Amino acid sequence: MTRLRLGPLLRYVDESAATVWVEADRPCTAEVRCADGAQGAARTFQVDGHHYALIPVAGLTPGTETAYEVHLDDTRVWPLADSRFPASTIHTLPSQSTGEERELKVAFGSCRWSAPPADEHDPKGPDALDTLAARLAAEPGAERPDVLLLLGDQVYADMVSKATRSWLAARRDLREPPGAQVADYEEYTHLYYESWLDPEVRWLLSTVPSCMIFDDHDVIDDWNTSAAWLTEMRDTPWWRERVLSGLMSYWVYQHLGNLTPAELATDPLYAAVRATPDGTCALRTFAAEADQDPGAARWSYRRDFGRVRLLMVDTRAARVLDEQQRAMLDAGEAGWVREQALDAPGTYDHLLIGSSLPWLLPHLIHDAEGWNAALARGERGARWARIAEDLRRRSDLEHWAAFPKSFEELTALIAEAGSGPGAPATVLVLSGDVHHAYVAEPSWPAGSGPDARVLQLTCSPVHNSIHTTVKLGFRFGWSRAGRALGRRFARHGRSGKPLINWRRTGGPWFGNHLMTLTLRGRGAGLRLDQAKAVRGGGARLRTVEEAELSPRRDPGHTGSPTSA
């Protein structure tokens, strides 16, 4: 009998269509059968001995919720026979043709180290995704997100659990590089099993649509931090297999489900992988090209949820690493992001920019990264350049501020997208990475700012930890003294002042979090929930911050919204 190995993951959902991702243990036909009669089927494709399907579901009714089952070769495999969870459902978006305002709830976060089994101590504290799933399962009528954005480090290829380390040791000699890190595609699949077979998370991802983007730990810490780093990695005997396996598994487990049905229908790689009994060679060739040439692949993507536009931006694989031309995004990627942000002004009320790395950081860190970039390109000579490269890697100085030209270009694009008679109410940059949560608001010189309210919203981790010294560093980075020290760094690096100023309006909050946006018409609200352990075992989500980001106004209004 064909068995369900992983999934289902509910990925894309619109008014009348959805996609559901599954992994089976052998070739088969995978079907989704909905209680309202809608259905879909797909034949599995094969990569490196594993069998997957992305099942398109059509004929759904707008604005409704319907339970679904998964069948493999006509045998029901989901829900599991002994499941303690409610039925998995597909909740479609309401029709836009009614002209009614509709509410969209977007939950997001990043950095989820897989939770240990329930009977083991969790050194990272309660998992925010686990805790959300437990709440939704216990209260089927409770408020739930319409979409979940996972902003990087969905798996940790370089920091594995004790259980995974033991599994790796049974496969190969961990005294040989890369040691207790994943080495190939098969080992990557184990990371996804460990993370997504968690019962609560498995059920949550089966019933809440998700959008994903990678960050460094999905491949390796500091991935593509500099040209010197990349040269060193390519000189090792194990890196090529690691990076190709990382990109291949990301395409299968995460990226494929980000695409719309229309994009899937015209995607040449998806067609090639499905057209052959074994798609491994086609996918491996693609991964090799993507690794060598950032322009050979586009991992960024756009999703429209009615009058809410989401741009998920690849801040890892599209970099230009030459120190004299350093950029977060190459010319093609930057042009694509600009085109999508400015497309059809007036047709969206909120622009969400998903960037795994924050755009606005504590001032000290921002200035330190700009200083480091200036020194690394030779502003103070070869000796300082060597020091800067070492410091860059030790201190993870690789956010938008470490690419000064890209920082200014993104800042200018945000201002342009948020200006004019068709401006959205908000432009919100959603980020993770830094293992704490905060809200920051920029300000432009008088008379030059956008009409939209612009905010940096950072939420991390979902399930991880942060050292006390790093906490203190982030707090100091926002202080007046930290800001003054940052300006000293900037003067030494001969870097100019940013075009904008910004201030922290919320946080920093430390712990395992999820942040949720509630978007209705031109109104926007924010809620930050933290997973907290409770006496007697278990955990609950405790709201630590709620704020109105933009009041509901008529589309033509461009006045200043209330403060967060």
XYZ file of C-alpha atoms in Angstrom:
564
model
C 0.000 0.000 0.000
C 1.263 3.471 -0.859
C 1.966 5.531 2.252
C 2.040 9.249 2.938
C 5.591 10.105 3.933
C 5.184 13.831 4.596
C 2.434 16.392 4.322
C -0.072 17.408 3.284
C 0.943 21.060 3.152
C -1.713 23.504 2.034
C 0.245 26.051 0.010
C -1.602 28.313 -2.435
C -5.238 29.357 -1.853
C -7.277 31.967 -3.700
C -11.007 32.440 -4.317
C -11.606 29.140 -6.110
C -8.328 27.196 -6.340
C -5.660 25.722 -4.086
C -2.533 23.580 -4.195
C -1.656 20.811 -1.751
C 1.876 19.363 -1.504
C 2.574 15.756 -0.463
C 5.439 13.259 -0.366
C 4.612 9.573 -0.887
C 6.791 6.513 -0.413
C 6.465 5.331 -4.044
C 5.146 6.516 -7.425
C 1.392 7.018 -7.353
C -1.538 9.256 -8.216
C -2.237 11.750 -5.424
C -5.726 13.167 -5.031
C -7.424 15.798 -2.890
C -11.142 15.234 -2.319
C -13.105 18.030 -0.680
C -16.343 17.709 1.256
C -18.030 20.217 -1.076
C -17.204 18.135 -4.173
C -14.132 20.046 -5.364
C -11.166 17.846 -6.160
C -7.806 17.595 -7.868
C -5.216 14.993 -8.776
C -1.579 14.817 -9.850
C 0.903 12.086 -10.641
C 3.993 12.085 -8.409
C 7.388 13.119 -9.736
C 10.688 11.687 -8.518
C 13.814 13.382 -7.165
C 16.694 11.356 -5.735
C 14.479 8.380 -4.942
C 11.720 10.446 -3.294
C 8.217 10.906 -4.715
C 6.300 14.185 -4.570
C 3.126 15.745 -5.889
C 1.733 19.270 -5.900
C -1.987 18.708 -6.315
C -4.048 21.480 -7.957
C -7.570 21.784 -6.558
C -10.136 23.649 -8.643
C -13.849 24.381 -8.362
C -13.810 25.693 -4.805
C -16.477 28.188 -3.718
C -15.282 31.698 -2.788
C -15.440 32.635 0.861
C -16.102 29.139 2.164
C -14.374 26.514 4.269
C -14.373 22.869 3.241
C -12.739 19.809 4.768
C -10.524 17.688 2.542
C -8.932 14.264 2.383
C -5.798 13.045 0.620
C -5.899 9.756 -1.308
C -2.912 7.936 -2.807
C -3.896 5.426 -5.490
C -7.499 5.567 -4.199
C -6.488 4.825 -0.599
C -7.228 7.510 1.984
C -4.044 8.495 3.815
C -5.130 11.810 5.349
C -6.508 12.483 7.884
C -4.488 9.863 9.732
C -6.624 7.046 11.118
C -5.710 7.861 14.730
C -5.655 11.664 14.359
C -6.528 13.736 17.433
C -6.818 16.893 15.353
C -9.841 18.454 13.644
C -10.301 17.924 9.906
C -7.899 19.803 7.651
C -9.784 22.454 5.715
C -9.330 24.815 2.778
C -10.649 28.297 3.513
C -10.976 30.221 0.247
C -10.735 33.972 -0.066
C -13.981 35.893 -0.554
C -14.845 37.039 -4.063
C -13.656 40.518 -4.987
C -16.638 40.988 -7.273
C -18.954 41.700 -4.310
C -17.140 44.974 -3.642
C -17.198 44.310 0.093
C -14.192 44.987 2.289
C -12.566 41.746 3.313
C -10.268 41.010 6.185
C -6.941 39.257 5.754
C -4.892 37.919 8.647
C -1.195 37.393 7.891
C 0.968 35.658 10.513
C 4.732 35.617 10.101
C 8.005 34.716 11.751
C 11.334 33.034 11.073
C 14.034 30.819 12.543
C 12.430 27.567 13.650
C 14.768 24.961 15.081
C 12.826 21.693 15.119
C 11.159 20.928 18.445
C 12.263 17.804 20.332
C 9.783 15.000 21.099
C 7.111 15.936 23.635
C 8.708 13.842 26.405
C 12.090 15.595 26.111
C 13.255 18.899 27.573
C 13.156 21.741 25.050
C 16.203 23.993 25.532
C 14.748 26.606 23.194
C 11.479 27.053 25.093
C 7.934 26.618 23.750
C 7.619 26.523 19.954
C 5.344 29.332 18.728
C 4.060 27.278 15.765
C 3.355 24.268 17.980
C 1.546 26.515 20.432
C -0.554 28.152 17.715
C -1.498 24.736 16.338
C -2.508 23.465 19.780
C -4.741 26.485 20.300
C -6.441 26.174 16.923
C -6.950 22.435 17.388
C -8.478 22.929 20.831
C -10.711 25.781 19.657
C -11.795 25.061 16.050
C -13.726 28.338 15.932
C -10.779 30.424 17.128
C -9.323 33.185 14.976
C -6.753 31.734 12.589
C -4.354 33.224 10.048
C -5.418 33.305 6.399
C -1.768 32.782 5.446
C 1.455 31.965 7.275
C 4.704 33.559 6.068
C 7.856 31.662 7.019
C 10.722 34.093 6.498
C 13.767 31.843 6.520
C 15.662 29.197 8.479
C 12.814 26.709 8.171
C 15.516 24.059 8.670
C 19.022 24.300 10.104
C 21.451 22.433 7.858
C 24.457 23.434 9.958
C 23.054 23.128 13.503
C 21.355 19.761 13.814
C 19.591 18.187 16.789
C 21.068 15.381 18.888
C 18.704 12.922 17.212
C 19.762 14.019 13.728
C 23.424 13.927 14.703
C 22.988 10.277 15.734
C 21.188 9.554 12.468
C 24.030 11.174 10.492
C 26.633 9.209 12.446
C 24.921 5.977 11.430
C 25.302 6.967 7.760
C 28.878 8.265 7.630
C 31.986 9.191 9.593
C 31.357 12.561 11.230
C 35.097 13.100 11.599
C 35.126 13.848 7.873
C 33.772 17.210 6.642
C 31.184 18.563 6.801
C 30.962 16.711 10.116
C 27.683 16.975 12.018
C 26.006 18.992 9.275
C 23.932 17.762 6.371
C 25.920 16.730 3.314
C 23.497 15.654 0.588
C 19.899 15.575 -0.584
C 18.934 12.540 1.506
C 20.140 14.255 4.650
C 18.175 17.382 3.777
C 14.997 15.286 3.503
C 15.624 14.100 7.057
C 15.649 17.722 8.280
C 12.245 18.330 6.697
C 10.854 15.119 8.206
C 12.116 16.104 11.642
C 10.596 19.574 11.367
C 7.317 18.922 9.557
C 6.366 15.544 11.025
C 5.962 17.268 14.383
C 2.231 16.403 14.879
C 1.075 19.943 15.706
C 3.071 21.584 12.940
C 2.045 18.910 10.432
C -1.626 19.577 11.104
C -1.157 23.367 11.125
C 0.573 23.348 7.723
C -2.209 21.123 6.351
C -4.895 23.676 7.135
C -3.243 27.139 7.009
C -1.757 28.205 3.633
C 1.942 29.047 3.736
C 4.465 31.126 1.809
C 8.190 30.561 2.385
C 11.591 32.011 1.578
C 15.039 30.774 2.583
C 17.727 32.371 4.716
C 21.278 31.277 5.397
C 20.750 28.304 7.750
C 18.560 26.610 5.145
C 21.926 26.123 3.399
C 24.715 27.220 5.810
C 25.457 30.034 8.241
C 26.629 33.218 6.458
C 25.642 31.841 3.062
C 26.973 34.227 0.383
C 28.247 36.749 2.908
C 31.179 37.791 0.677
C 33.227 36.905 -2.389
C 36.125 35.722 -0.212
C 33.782 33.457 1.780
C 32.366 31.931 -1.407
C 35.831 31.287 -2.847
C 36.872 29.485 0.318
C 33.724 27.362 0.357
C 34.094 26.372 -3.296
C 37.628 25.182 -2.544
C 36.352 22.586 -0.061
C 35.574 19.046 -1.309
C 32.088 18.930 0.252
C 30.564 22.330 -0.579
C 29.315 21.626 -4.099
C 27.182 18.680 -3.004
C 25.919 20.632 -0.011
C 24.808 23.725 -1.908
C 23.277 21.796 -4.814
C 21.361 19.576 -2.391
C 20.265 22.638 -0.442
C 18.891 24.356 -3.540
C 17.296 21.170 -4.874
C 15.542 20.378 -1.603
C 14.459 24.010 -1.184
C 12.879 23.936 -4.641
C 10.986 20.733 -3.837
C 9.960 21.313 -0.230
C 9.498 25.084 -0.126
C 9.699 27.006 -3.396
C 7.384 24.944 -5.574
C 4.401 25.610 -3.329
C 5.044 29.372 -3.451
C 4.013 29.481 -7.105
C 0.505 30.167 -8.351
C -1.291 27.615 -10.544
C -0.744 29.903 -13.537
C 2.996 30.107 -12.814
C 3.234 26.351 -12.381
C 1.536 25.821 -15.745
C 4.286 27.754 -17.528
C 7.302 26.823 -15.398
C 9.818 24.982 -17.625
C 11.651 23.274 -14.759
C 8.436 21.965 -13.222
C 7.429 20.618 -16.627
C 10.843 19.007 -17.161
C 10.891 17.333 -13.743
C 7.403 15.907 -14.272
C 8.042 14.796 -17.852
C 10.663 12.197 -16.949
C 10.528 9.137 -14.671
C 13.352 10.665 -12.616
C 13.672 14.448 -12.426
C 16.908 14.438 -10.431
C 19.208 15.351 -13.338
C 17.002 18.221 -14.521
C 16.739 19.654 -11.025
C 20.444 19.195 -10.286
C 21.398 20.978 -13.517
C 19.114 23.854 -12.567
C 20.626 24.040 -9.063
C 24.164 24.084 -10.474
C 23.279 26.941 -12.819
C 21.559 28.856 -10.012
C 24.617 28.476 -7.778
C 27.000 29.742 -10.465
C 24.822 32.533 -11.824
C 22.340 34.379 -9.579
C 20.444 35.477 -12.690
C 19.727 31.878 -13.710
C 16.977 31.465 -11.108
C 14.367 33.675 -9.486
C 13.454 32.659 -5.967
C 11.574 35.902 -5.255
C 7.859 35.866 -5.974
C 4.668 37.869 -5.742
C 1.294 36.944 -4.294
C -1.838 39.086 -4.367
C -4.513 38.568 -1.713
C -7.262 40.821 -2.996
C -6.019 44.341 -2.289
C -2.978 43.162 -0.343
C 0.225 42.619 -2.332
C 3.045 40.457 -1.013
C 6.551 40.553 -2.476
C 8.835 37.878 -1.051
C 12.407 38.917 -1.797
C 15.416 36.603 -2.070
C 18.157 38.248 0.001
C 20.623 35.335 -0.241
C 21.055 33.812 -3.685
C 20.677 36.982 -5.786
C 23.622 38.865 -4.288
C 26.477 40.551 -6.125
C 29.570 39.826 -4.027
C 32.289 41.772 -5.828
C 33.424 44.264 -3.178
C 33.433 47.159 -5.638
C 29.903 46.430 -6.900
C 28.417 44.800 -3.823
C 24.610 44.505 -3.934
C 21.918 42.591 -2.078
C 20.136 42.022 -5.406
C 21.642 41.775 -8.859
C 20.327 44.105 -11.568
C 17.752 41.640 -12.870
C 16.379 40.837 -9.431
C 16.288 44.483 -8.377
C 14.477 45.376 -11.586
C 11.909 42.642 -11.002
C 11.242 43.782 -7.428
C 10.815 47.367 -8.614
C 8.459 46.345 -11.400
C 6.260 44.323 -9.036
C 6.163 47.008 -6.351
C 5.093 49.718 -8.795
C 2.746 47.610 -10.920
C -0.854 48.897 -11.188
C -0.809 51.624 -8.508
C -4.148 52.099 -6.810
C -5.041 48.407 -7.024
C -3.699 47.481 -3.584
C -4.150 48.986 -0.127
C -1.153 47.358 1.548
C 2.270 46.425 0.210
C 4.052 43.735 2.204
C 7.738 43.187 1.453
C 8.989 39.893 2.849
C 12.747 40.085 3.453
C 14.374 37.486 5.668
C 16.920 40.153 6.658
C 15.679 43.392 8.265
C 15.897 46.606 6.303
C 16.046 48.833 9.415
C 18.335 47.730 12.256
C 19.456 49.314 15.531
C 21.462 52.397 14.553
C 24.749 51.131 15.921
C 24.475 47.892 13.948
C 23.422 49.726 10.793
C 26.424 52.043 10.965
C 28.785 49.205 11.882
C 27.670 47.251 8.812
C 28.146 50.244 6.529
C 31.570 50.882 8.078
C 32.513 47.243 7.613
C 31.432 47.288 3.947
C 33.502 50.426 3.300
C 36.605 48.927 4.895
C 36.160 45.597 3.102
C 36.175 47.349 -0.264
C 39.462 49.058 0.625
C 38.420 52.480 1.921
C 41.178 52.347 4.567
C 43.647 50.065 2.822
C 44.412 46.349 2.557
C 45.059 45.740 6.259
C 41.701 47.156 7.287
C 40.057 45.198 4.471
C 41.370 41.927 5.937
C 40.186 42.904 9.402
C 36.775 43.840 8.009
C 36.341 40.487 6.250
C 37.111 38.593 9.451
C 34.754 40.803 11.491
C 31.997 40.475 8.884
C 31.938 36.699 9.311
C 32.323 36.655 13.086
C 29.566 39.216 13.659
C 27.114 38.414 10.824
C 27.422 41.902 9.304
C 25.416 41.137 6.180
C 22.005 42.799 6.353
C 20.741 45.497 3.977
C 23.020 48.017 5.712
C 26.037 45.935 4.647
C 25.040 46.653 1.033
C 24.771 50.472 1.213
C 23.709 51.037 -2.395
C 21.000 48.377 -2.115
C 19.793 49.887 1.159
C 19.359 53.278 -0.470
C 17.677 51.753 -3.528
C 15.172 49.865 -1.395
C 14.521 52.999 0.646
C 13.852 54.999 -2.523
C 11.601 52.275 -3.936
C 9.542 52.131 -0.738
C 9.070 55.906 -0.857
C 8.060 55.786 -4.524
C 5.640 52.891 -4.064
C 4.086 54.657 -1.084
C 3.556 58.018 -2.794
C 0.973 59.554 -5.079
C -2.806 59.480 -5.458
C -2.867 55.682 -5.753
C -0.577 55.087 -2.775
C -1.313 52.194 -0.452
C -2.162 52.879 3.179
C 0.901 50.992 4.371
C 4.211 49.654 3.138
C 5.364 47.044 5.636
C 8.751 45.312 5.530
C 8.410 41.918 7.234
C 11.637 40.327 8.460
C 13.200 37.850 10.863
C 16.774 36.561 11.341
C 17.862 38.557 14.400
C 16.222 36.405 17.118
C 14.072 39.116 18.622
C 11.060 41.186 17.634
C 10.710 44.936 17.192
C 8.926 47.662 15.244
C 10.832 50.546 13.638
C 9.452 53.528 11.754
C 11.443 55.641 9.274
C 11.127 59.350 8.660
C 12.162 61.273 5.560
C 13.393 64.856 5.279
C 10.516 67.334 5.444
C 8.364 67.276 2.328
C 9.966 64.207 0.767
C 8.338 61.282 2.554
C 5.733 58.872 1.197
C 1.994 59.162 1.795
C 1.796 55.563 3.042
C 2.805 54.637 6.535
C 6.077 52.685 6.359
C 7.218 50.270 9.062
C 9.875 47.646 9.638
C 8.224 44.701 11.411
C 10.670 42.089 12.661
C 9.617 38.808 14.261
C 12.149 36.150 15.187
C 12.544 33.449 16.323
C 9.608 31.067 16.065
C 11.617 28.500 18.011
C 15.204 29.282 18.925
C 17.206 31.268 21.471
C 19.572 34.196 21.833
C 22.611 34.722 24.053
C 22.333 37.272 26.850
C 25.296 39.230 25.473
C 23.545 39.552 22.112
C 20.390 40.785 23.838
C 22.399 43.473 25.577
C 24.054 44.376 22.284
C 20.725 44.901 20.529
C 19.400 47.011 23.399
C 22.549 49.135 23.380
C 22.327 49.446 19.590
C 19.055 51.371 19.897
C 20.350 53.698 22.645
C 21.674 57.231 22.246
C 25.131 56.069 23.226
C 24.944 53.276 20.664
C 23.870 55.703 17.999
C 26.758 58.048 18.800
C 29.216 55.156 18.613
C 27.724 54.144 15.282
C 28.363 57.603 13.832
C 32.014 57.248 14.851
C 32.189 54.019 12.855
C 30.575 55.777 9.897
C 33.090 58.625 9.987
C 36.010 56.207 10.109
C 34.591 54.326 7.124
C 33.892 57.600 5.299
C 30.291 56.507 4.784
C 27.649 59.166 4.520
C 24.440 59.438 6.475
C 21.420 57.420 5.283
C 18.724 59.274 3.343
C 16.295 58.580 6.170
C 16.175 58.492 9.925
C 14.233 55.908 11.950
C 13.208 55.158 15.499
C 12.186 52.044 17.348
C 8.492 52.264 18.216
C 8.086 48.815 19.748
C 10.293 46.248 21.461
C 12.759 44.745 21.606
C 10.935 41.586 22.673
C 12.853 38.372 23.300
C 11.369 34.883 23.145
C 9.585 32.675 20.627
C 7.036 34.752 18.732
C 4.552 35.049 15.913
C 3.436 38.433 14.617
C 0.000 38.796 12.997
C -1.266 41.576 10.747
C -4.985 42.180 10.398
C -5.678 44.029 7.148
C -9.176 45.262 6.299
C -9.733 47.897 3.645
C -7.078 50.514 4.324
C -6.928 49.668 7.999
C -4.089 47.660 9.494
C -3.480 46.278 12.955
C -0.618 44.347 14.525
C -0.501 41.749 17.268
C 2.609 40.056 18.667
C 2.125 36.749 20.492
C 4.803 35.046 22.565
C 4.809 31.333 23.401
C 4.994 30.915 27.179
C 5.254 27.715 29.196
C 2.435 27.092 31.680
C 2.471 25.244 34.971
C 1.677 21.583 34.651
C 3.140 21.388 31.143
C 2.206 22.766 27.762
C 2.305 26.344 26.542
C 0.047 29.164 25.482
C 0.331 32.233 23.296
C 0.381 35.447 25.289
C -0.201 38.746 23.507
C 2.624 41.139 24.338
C 1.780 43.943 21.916
C -1.206 45.188 19.948
C -1.205 48.332 17.835
C -3.178 50.072 15.111
C -0.842 50.703 12.194
C -3.255 52.458 9.875
C -6.847 53.492 10.556
C -9.480 52.621 7.985
C -9.762 55.596 5.627
C -11.078 56.339 2.197
C -8.593 55.426 -0.570
C -8.089 59.072 -1.502
C -7.029 60.106 1.986
C -3.314 60.681 2.472
C -3.181 62.160 5.960
C -0.893 60.904 8.710
C -2.061 57.740 10.504
C -1.866 57.222 14.234
C 1.344 56.081 15.908
C 2.027 52.436 16.705
